[in-house]
mmCIF file of C-alpha atoms in Angstrom:
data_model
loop_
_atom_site.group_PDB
_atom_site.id
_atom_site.type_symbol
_atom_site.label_atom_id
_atom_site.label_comp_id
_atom_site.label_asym_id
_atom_site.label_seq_id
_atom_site.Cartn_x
_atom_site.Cartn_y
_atom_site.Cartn_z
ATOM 1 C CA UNK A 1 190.151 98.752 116.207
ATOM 2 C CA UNK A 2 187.248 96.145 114.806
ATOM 3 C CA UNK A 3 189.453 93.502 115.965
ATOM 4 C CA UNK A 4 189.984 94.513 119.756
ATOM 5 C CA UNK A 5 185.632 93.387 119.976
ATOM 6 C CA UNK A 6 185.830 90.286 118.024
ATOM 7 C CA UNK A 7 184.158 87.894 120.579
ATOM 8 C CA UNK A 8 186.040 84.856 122.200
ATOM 9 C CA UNK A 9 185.324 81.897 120.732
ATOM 10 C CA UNK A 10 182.671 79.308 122.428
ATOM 11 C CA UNK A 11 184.123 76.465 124.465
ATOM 12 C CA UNK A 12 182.803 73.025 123.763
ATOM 13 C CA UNK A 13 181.261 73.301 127.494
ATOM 14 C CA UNK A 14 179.557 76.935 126.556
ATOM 15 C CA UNK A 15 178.058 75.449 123.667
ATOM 16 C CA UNK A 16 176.599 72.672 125.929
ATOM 17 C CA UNK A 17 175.291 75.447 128.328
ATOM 18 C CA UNK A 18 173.791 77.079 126.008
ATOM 19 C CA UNK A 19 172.067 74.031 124.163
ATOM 20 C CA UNK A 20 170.946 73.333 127.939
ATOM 21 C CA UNK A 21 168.827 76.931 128.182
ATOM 22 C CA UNK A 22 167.410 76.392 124.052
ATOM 23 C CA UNK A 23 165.935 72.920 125.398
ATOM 24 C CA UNK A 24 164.490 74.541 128.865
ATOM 25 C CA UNK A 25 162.922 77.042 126.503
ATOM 26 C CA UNK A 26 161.921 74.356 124.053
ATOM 27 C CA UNK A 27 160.637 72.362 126.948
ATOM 28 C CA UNK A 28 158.322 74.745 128.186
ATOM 29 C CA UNK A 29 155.738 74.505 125.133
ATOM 30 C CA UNK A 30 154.377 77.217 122.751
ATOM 31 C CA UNK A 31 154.068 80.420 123.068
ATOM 32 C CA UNK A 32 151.536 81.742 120.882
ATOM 33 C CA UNK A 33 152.614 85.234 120.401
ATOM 34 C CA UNK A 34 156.275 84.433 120.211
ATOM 35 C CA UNK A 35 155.726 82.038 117.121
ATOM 36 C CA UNK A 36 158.469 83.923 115.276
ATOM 37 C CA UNK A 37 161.269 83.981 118.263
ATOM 38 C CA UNK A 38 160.411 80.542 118.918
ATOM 39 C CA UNK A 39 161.332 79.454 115.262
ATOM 40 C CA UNK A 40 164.505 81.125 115.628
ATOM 41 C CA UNK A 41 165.631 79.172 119.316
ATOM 42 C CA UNK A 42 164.838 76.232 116.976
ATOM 43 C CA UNK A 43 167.126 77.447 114.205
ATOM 44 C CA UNK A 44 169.682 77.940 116.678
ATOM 45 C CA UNK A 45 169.205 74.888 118.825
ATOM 46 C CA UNK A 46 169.968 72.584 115.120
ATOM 47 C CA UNK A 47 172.950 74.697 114.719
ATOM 48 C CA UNK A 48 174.462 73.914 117.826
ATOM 49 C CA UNK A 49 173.682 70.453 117.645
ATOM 50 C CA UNK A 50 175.826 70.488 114.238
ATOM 51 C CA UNK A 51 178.599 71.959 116.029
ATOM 52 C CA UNK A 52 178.671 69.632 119.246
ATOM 53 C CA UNK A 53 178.041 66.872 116.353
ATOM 54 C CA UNK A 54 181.380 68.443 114.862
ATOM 55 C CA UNK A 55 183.646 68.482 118.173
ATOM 56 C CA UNK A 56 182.894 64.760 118.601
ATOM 57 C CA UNK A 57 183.225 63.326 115.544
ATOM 58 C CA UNK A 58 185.215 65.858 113.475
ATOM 59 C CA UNK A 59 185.059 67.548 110.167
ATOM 60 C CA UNK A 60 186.568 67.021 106.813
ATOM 61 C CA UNK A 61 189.255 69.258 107.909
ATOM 62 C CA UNK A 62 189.950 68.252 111.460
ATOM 63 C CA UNK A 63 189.974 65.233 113.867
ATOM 64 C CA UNK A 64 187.842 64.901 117.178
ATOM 65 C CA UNK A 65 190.133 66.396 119.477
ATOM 66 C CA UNK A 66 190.676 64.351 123.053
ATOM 67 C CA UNK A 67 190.588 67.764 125.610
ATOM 68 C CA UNK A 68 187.385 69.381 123.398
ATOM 69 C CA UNK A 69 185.338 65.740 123.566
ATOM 70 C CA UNK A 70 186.154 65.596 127.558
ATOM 71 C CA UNK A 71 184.911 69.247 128.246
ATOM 72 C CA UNK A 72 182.154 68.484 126.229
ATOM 73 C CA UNK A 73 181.281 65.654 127.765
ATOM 74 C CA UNK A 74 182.032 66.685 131.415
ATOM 75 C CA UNK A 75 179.299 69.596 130.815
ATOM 76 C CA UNK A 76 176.691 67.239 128.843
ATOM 77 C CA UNK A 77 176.639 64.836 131.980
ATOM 78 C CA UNK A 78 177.057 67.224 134.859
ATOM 79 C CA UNK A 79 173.038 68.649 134.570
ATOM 80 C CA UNK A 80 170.165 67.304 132.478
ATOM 81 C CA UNK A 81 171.077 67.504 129.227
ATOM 82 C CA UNK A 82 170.622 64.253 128.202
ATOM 83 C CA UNK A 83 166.889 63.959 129.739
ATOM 84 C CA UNK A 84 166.002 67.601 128.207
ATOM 85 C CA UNK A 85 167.364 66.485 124.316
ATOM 86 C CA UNK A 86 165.561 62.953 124.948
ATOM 87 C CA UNK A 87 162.411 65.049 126.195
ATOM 88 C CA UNK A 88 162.689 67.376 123.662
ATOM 89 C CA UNK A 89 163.399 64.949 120.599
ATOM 90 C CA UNK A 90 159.778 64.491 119.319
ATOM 91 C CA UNK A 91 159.550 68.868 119.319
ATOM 92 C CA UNK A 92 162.581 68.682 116.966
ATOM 93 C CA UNK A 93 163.393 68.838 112.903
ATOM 94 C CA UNK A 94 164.246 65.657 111.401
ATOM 95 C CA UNK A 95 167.759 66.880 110.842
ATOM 96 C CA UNK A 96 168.468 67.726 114.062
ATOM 97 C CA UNK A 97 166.952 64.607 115.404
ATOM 98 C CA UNK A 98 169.501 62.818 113.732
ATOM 99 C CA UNK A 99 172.454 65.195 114.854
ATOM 100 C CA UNK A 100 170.810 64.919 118.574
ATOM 101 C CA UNK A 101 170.681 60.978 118.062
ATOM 102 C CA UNK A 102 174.407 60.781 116.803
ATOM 103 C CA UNK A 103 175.893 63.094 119.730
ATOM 104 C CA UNK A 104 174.227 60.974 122.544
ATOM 105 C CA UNK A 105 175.043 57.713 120.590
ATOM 106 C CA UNK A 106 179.368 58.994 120.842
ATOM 107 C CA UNK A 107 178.643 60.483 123.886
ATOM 108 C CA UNK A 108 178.673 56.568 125.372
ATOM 109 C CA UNK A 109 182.135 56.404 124.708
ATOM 110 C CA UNK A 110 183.807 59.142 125.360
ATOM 111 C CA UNK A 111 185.628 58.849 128.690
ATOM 112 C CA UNK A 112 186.679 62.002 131.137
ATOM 113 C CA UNK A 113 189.857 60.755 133.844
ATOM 114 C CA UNK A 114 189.716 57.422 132.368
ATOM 115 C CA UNK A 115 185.758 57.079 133.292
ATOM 116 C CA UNK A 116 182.485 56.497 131.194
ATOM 117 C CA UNK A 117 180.843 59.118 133.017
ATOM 118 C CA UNK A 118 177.841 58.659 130.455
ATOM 119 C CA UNK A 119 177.172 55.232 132.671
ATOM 120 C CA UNK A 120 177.172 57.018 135.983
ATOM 121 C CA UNK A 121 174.539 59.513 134.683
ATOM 122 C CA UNK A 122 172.333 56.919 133.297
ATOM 123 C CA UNK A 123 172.357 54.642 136.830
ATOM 124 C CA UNK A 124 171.359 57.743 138.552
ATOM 125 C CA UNK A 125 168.539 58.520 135.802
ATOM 126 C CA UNK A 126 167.428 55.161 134.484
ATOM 127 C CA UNK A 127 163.857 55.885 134.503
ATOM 128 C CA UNK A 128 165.133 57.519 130.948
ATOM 129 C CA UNK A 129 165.591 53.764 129.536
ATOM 130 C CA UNK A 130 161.370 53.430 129.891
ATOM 131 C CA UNK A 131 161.090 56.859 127.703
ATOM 132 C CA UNK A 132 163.208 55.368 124.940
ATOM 133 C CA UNK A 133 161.760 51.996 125.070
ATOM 134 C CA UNK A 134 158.759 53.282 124.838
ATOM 135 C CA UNK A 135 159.482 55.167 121.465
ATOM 136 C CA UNK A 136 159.124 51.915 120.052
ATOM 137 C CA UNK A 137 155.165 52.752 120.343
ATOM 138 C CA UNK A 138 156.090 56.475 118.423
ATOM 139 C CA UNK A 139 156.310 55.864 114.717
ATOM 140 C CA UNK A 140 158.412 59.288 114.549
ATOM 141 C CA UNK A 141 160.629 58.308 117.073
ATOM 142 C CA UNK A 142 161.412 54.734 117.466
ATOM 143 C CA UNK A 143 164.810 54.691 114.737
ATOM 144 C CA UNK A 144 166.206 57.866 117.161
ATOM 145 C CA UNK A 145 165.246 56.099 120.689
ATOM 146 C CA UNK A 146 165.725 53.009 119.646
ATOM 147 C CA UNK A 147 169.528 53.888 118.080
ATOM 148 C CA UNK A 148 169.897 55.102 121.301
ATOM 149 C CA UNK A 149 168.977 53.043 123.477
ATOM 150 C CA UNK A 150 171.328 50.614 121.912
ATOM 151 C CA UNK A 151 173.840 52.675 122.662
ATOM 152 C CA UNK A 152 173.217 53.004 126.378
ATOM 153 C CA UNK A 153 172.805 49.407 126.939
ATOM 154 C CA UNK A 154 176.765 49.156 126.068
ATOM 155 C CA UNK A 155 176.914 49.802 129.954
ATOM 156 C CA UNK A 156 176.324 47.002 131.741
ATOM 157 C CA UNK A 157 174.321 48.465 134.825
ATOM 158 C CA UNK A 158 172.123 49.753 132.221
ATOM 159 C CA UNK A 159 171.283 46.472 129.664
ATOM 160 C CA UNK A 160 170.821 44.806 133.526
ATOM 161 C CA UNK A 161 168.094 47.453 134.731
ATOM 162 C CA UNK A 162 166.563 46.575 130.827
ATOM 163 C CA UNK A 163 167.210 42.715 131.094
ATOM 164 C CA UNK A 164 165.230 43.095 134.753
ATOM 165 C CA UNK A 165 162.221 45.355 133.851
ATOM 166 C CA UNK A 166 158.854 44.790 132.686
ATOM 167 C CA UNK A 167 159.569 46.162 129.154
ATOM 168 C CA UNK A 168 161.544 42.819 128.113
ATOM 169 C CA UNK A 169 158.304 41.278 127.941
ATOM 170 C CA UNK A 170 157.459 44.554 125.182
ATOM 171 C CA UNK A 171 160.241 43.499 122.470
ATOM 172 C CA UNK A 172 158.250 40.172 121.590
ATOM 173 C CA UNK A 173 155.789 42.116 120.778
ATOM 174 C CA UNK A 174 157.652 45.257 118.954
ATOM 175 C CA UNK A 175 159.382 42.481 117.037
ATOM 176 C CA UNK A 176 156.326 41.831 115.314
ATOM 177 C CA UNK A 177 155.427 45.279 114.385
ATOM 178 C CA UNK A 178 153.586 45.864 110.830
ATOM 179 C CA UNK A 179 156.165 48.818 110.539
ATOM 180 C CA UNK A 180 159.187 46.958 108.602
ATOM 181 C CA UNK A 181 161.947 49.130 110.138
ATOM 182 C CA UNK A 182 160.834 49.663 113.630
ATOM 183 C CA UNK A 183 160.188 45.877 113.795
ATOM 184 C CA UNK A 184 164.006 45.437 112.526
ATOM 185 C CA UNK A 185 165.085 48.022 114.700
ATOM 186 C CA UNK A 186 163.244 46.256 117.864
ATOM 187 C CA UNK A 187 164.687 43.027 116.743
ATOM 188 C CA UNK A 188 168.449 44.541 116.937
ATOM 189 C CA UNK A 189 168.224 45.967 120.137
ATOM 190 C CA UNK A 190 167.102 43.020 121.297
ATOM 191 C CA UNK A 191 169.638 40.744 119.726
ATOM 192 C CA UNK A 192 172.199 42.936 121.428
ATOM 193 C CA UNK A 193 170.391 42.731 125.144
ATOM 194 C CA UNK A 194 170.704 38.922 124.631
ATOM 195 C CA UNK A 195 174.375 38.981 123.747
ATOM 196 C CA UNK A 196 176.357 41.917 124.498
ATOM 197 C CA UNK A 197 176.782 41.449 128.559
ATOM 198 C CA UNK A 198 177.705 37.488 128.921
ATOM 199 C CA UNK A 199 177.415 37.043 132.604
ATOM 200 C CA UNK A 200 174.076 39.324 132.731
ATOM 201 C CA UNK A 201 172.344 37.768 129.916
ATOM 202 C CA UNK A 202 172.965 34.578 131.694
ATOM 203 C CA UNK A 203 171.859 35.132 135.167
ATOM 204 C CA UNK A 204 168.719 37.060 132.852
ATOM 205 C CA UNK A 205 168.049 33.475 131.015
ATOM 206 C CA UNK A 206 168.693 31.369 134.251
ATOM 207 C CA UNK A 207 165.722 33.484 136.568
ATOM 208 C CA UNK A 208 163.503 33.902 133.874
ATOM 209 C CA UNK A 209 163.424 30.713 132.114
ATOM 210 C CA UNK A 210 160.106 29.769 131.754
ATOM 211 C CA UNK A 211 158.118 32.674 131.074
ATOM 212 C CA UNK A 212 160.769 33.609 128.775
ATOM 213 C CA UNK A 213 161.417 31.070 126.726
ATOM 214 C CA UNK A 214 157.281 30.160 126.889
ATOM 215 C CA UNK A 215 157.309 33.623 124.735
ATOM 216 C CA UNK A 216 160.253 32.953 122.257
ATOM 217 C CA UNK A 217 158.806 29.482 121.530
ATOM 218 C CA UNK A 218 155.333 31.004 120.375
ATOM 219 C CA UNK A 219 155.838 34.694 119.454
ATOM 220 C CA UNK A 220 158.848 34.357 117.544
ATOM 221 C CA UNK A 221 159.587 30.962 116.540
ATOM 222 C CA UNK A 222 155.938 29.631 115.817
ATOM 223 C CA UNK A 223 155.651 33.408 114.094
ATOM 224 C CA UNK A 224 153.403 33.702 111.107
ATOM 225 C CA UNK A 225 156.035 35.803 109.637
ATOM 226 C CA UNK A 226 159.216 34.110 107.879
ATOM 227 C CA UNK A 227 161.779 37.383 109.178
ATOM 228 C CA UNK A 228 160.596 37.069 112.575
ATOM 229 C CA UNK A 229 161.216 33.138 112.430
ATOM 230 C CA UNK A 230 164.627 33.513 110.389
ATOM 231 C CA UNK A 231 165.562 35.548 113.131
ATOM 232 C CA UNK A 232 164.650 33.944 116.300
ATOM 233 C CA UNK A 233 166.049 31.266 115.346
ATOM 234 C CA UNK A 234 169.451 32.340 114.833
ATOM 235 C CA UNK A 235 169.253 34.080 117.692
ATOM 236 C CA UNK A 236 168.512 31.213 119.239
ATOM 237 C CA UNK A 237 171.336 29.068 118.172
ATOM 238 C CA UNK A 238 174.130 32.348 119.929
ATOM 239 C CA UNK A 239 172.309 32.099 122.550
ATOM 240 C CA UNK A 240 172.182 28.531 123.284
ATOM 241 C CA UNK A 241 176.078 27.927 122.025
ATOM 242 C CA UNK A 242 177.408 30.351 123.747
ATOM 243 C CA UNK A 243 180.032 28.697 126.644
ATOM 244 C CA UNK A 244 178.190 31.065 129.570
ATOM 245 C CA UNK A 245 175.201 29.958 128.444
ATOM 246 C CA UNK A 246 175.396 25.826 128.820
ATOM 247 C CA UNK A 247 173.054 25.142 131.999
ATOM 248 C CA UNK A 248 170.018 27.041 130.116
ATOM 249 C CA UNK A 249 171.572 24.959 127.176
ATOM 250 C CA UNK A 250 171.154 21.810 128.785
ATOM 251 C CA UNK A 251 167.721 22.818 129.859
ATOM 252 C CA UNK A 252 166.267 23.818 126.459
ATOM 253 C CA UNK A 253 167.580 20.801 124.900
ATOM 254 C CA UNK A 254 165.503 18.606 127.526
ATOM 255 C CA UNK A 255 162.361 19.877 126.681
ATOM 256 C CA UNK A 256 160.123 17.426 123.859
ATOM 257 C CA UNK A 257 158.236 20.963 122.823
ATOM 258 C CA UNK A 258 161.561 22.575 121.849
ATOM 259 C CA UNK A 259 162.301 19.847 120.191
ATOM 260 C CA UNK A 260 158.735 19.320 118.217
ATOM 261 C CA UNK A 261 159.452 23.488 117.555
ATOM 262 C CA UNK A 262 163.228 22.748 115.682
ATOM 263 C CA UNK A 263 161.821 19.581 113.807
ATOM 264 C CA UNK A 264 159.178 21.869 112.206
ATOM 265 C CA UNK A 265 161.505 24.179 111.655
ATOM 266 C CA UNK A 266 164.095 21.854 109.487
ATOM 267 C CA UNK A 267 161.186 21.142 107.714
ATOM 268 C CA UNK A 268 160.486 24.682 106.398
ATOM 269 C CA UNK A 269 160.736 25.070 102.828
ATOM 270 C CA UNK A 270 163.732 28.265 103.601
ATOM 271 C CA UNK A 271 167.175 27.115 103.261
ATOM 272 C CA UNK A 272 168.178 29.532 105.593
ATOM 273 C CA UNK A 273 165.720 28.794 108.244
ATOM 274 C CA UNK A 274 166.456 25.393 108.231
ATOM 275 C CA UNK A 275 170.692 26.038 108.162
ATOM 276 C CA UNK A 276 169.902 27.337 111.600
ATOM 277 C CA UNK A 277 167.478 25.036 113.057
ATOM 278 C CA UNK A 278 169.777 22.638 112.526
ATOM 279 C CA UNK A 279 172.639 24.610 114.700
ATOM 280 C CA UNK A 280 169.762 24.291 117.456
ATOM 281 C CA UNK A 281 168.945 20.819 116.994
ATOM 282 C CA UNK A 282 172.548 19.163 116.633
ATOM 283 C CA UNK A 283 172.469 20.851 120.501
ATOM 284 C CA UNK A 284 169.165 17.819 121.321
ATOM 285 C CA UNK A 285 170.867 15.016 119.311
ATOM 286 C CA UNK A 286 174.737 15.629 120.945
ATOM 287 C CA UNK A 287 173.218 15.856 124.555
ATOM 288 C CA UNK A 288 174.468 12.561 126.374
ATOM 289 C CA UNK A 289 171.720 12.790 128.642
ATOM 290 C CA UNK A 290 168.414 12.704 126.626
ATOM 291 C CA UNK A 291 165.510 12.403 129.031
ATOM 292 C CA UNK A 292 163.457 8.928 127.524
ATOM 293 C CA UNK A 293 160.754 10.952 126.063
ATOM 294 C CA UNK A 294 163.134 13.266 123.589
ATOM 295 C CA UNK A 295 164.803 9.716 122.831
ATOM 296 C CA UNK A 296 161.308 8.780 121.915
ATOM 297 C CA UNK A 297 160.589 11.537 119.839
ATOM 298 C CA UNK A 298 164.022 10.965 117.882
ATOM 299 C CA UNK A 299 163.552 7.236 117.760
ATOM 300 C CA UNK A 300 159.769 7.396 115.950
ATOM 301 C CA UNK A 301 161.091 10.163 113.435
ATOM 302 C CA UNK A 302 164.229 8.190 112.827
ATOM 303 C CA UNK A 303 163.728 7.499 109.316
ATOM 304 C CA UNK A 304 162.155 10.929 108.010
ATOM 305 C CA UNK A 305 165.331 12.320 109.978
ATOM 306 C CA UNK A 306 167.933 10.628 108.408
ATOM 307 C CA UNK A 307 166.324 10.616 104.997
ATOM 308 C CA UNK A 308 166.317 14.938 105.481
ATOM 309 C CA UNK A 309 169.765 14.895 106.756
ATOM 310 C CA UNK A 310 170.933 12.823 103.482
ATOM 311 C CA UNK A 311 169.654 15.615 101.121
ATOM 312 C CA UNK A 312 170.750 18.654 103.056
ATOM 313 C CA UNK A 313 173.842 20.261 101.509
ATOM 314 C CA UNK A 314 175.115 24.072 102.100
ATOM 315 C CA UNK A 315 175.826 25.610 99.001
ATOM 316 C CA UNK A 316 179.041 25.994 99.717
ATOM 317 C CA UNK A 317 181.393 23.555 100.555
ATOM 318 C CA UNK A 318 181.884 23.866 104.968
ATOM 319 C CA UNK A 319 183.598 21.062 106.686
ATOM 320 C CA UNK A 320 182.338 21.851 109.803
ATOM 321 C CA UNK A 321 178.665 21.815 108.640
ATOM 322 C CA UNK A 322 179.497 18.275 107.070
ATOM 323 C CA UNK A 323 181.357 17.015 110.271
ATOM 324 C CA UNK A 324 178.658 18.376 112.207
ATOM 325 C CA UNK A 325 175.999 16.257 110.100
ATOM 326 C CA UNK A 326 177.660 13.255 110.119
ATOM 327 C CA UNK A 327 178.267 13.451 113.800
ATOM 328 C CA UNK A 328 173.877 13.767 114.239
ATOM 329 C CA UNK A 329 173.732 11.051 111.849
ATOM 330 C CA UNK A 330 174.902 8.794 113.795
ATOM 331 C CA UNK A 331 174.227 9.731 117.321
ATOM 332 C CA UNK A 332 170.277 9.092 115.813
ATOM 333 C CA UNK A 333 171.318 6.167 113.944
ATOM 334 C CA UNK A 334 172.330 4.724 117.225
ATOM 335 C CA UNK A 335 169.692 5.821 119.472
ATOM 336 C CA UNK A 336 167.933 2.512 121.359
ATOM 337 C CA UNK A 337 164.328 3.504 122.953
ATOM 338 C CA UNK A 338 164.924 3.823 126.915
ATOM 339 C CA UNK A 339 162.445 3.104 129.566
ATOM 340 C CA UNK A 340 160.737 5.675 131.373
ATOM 341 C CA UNK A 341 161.966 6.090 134.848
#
């Protein structure tokens, strides 16, 4: 007989549902007399998390399966899920922080009929991009937003509406936070809002030029702080050598303040810093059409310039670093002071 009651199992969109009513309960704040019923919606809000967590990425006993994920995922996206866990986040256990962080970070891939819906519910909500950029002012939160947000700006729309907004103007200074890890964390998520979308980033770095690259120069480059300079620069240098990049290229590499910027920088006592200065700078030397006053520049610090270049070796043997180096060599070695126009 006990088996004819057994209930049916969940599907992965009842589980969804009923995550959906635990965070409109969360949502609505304490309750003062329900302390102990409130403790136990929490309880059962982590263990549902585990179990979506489970459907999408598997167990040690079973693979994700394709149907499950799509149900799941059709239900996540087809209310407000994804603004009640984000919402929510900060009310929430450490462990289930991290389950909530990896379900919405898979839930950016999975595709229903061939479609990311995850991208469609994000253009139609973007105002959630300002909460999790602004977790980067949340010591608690920033590693869960900001692991998130990276994740959402796979979709192009999305790293656009970022790219666009006010907050770009934020990471220079999140980059420089005294928090070690939320400063890292910043700098990624930036790194991948510069690279990931080719044409975006692009259009991004043509419009907003000046007051961009006004801020890289002194916040990052020109930073007290030998991470923060380590990295900008090498950001730099993918930035500037990548093929959709060359017009903001060929402006950079005009400018004599860059170019006082990278010659202080292959001066730095870091081997590493000054590796990638020199990807930047080999850029200011190989342009054929140096303005007279970067010729200038090049042509007074001729000798200190050739006299660093002789000593600088990789530690490892690289032909292309080599071929590269000889190639500046001589395009300075050559260099005859122009007239100004």
């Amino acid at each position: 007989m006990k088996g004819l009651f057994k209930s049916k199992p969940k599907t992965p969109a009842d589980l969804v549902r009923q995550t959906r009513d635990l965070l409109i309960y969360v949502d609505r704040g304490p309750d003062a007399t329900r302390e102990t019923k409130r403790e136990e919606k929490m309880m059962e809000l982590s263990k549902l998390m585990r179990e979506l967590k489970s459907i999408l990425y598997g167990n040690s006993e079973a693979e994700p399966v394709t149907e499950a994920c799509a149900q799941l995922t059709q239900e996540f996206f087809r209310e407000n899920t994804l603004r009640l866990l984000i919402i929510c986040l900060p009310k929430l256990n450490l462990e289930t922080r991290k389950d909530v962080t990896q379900v919405v970070a898979n839930l950016q891939r999975q595709q229903v009929q061939s479609r990311l819906i995850a991208c469609d519910y994000l253009e139609a909500n973007i105002d959630l991009m300002d909460i999790l950029i602004g977790g980067y002012e949340n010591t608690d939160m920033a590693l869960h937003y900001g692991a998130m947000l990276r994740e959402c700006i796979r979709h192009q729309t999305v790293a656009r509406y970022v790219l666009e907004s006010e907050h770009m103007k934020k990471f220079f200074d999140y980059i420089q936070l005294p928090n070690f890890d939320i400063a890292a964390d910043a700098a990624a998520t930036f790194k991948e809002l510069l690279t990931r979308h080719k044409s975006t980033v692009a259009e991004f770095l043509s419009k907003n030029y000046d007051w961009f690259f006004a801020e890289y120069n002194s916040k990052l480059l020109e930073s007290p702080n030998y991470i923060t300079r380590r990295q900008a620069v090498k950001l730099l240098g993918d930035m500037l050598l990548d093929r959709s990049n060359s017009a903001v290229m060929t402006r950079y590499v005009s400018s004599r303040d860059n170019l006082r910027i990278l010659m202080n920088l292959l001066r730095e006592s870091s081997k590493s810093i000054q590796i990638e200065a020199f990807h930047v700078f080999k850029l200011f030397a190989a342009n054929q059409h140096k303005p007279p006053d970067i010729v200038s520049i090049l042509v007074a610090n001729r000798s200190k310039l050739l006299r660093l270049f002789a000593d600088f070796k990789l530690d490892k043997e690289d032909e292309q670093f080599e071929a590269d180096k000889a190639q500046v060599v001589r395009e300075i070695a050559a260099l005859e002071p122009k007239e100004g126009p």
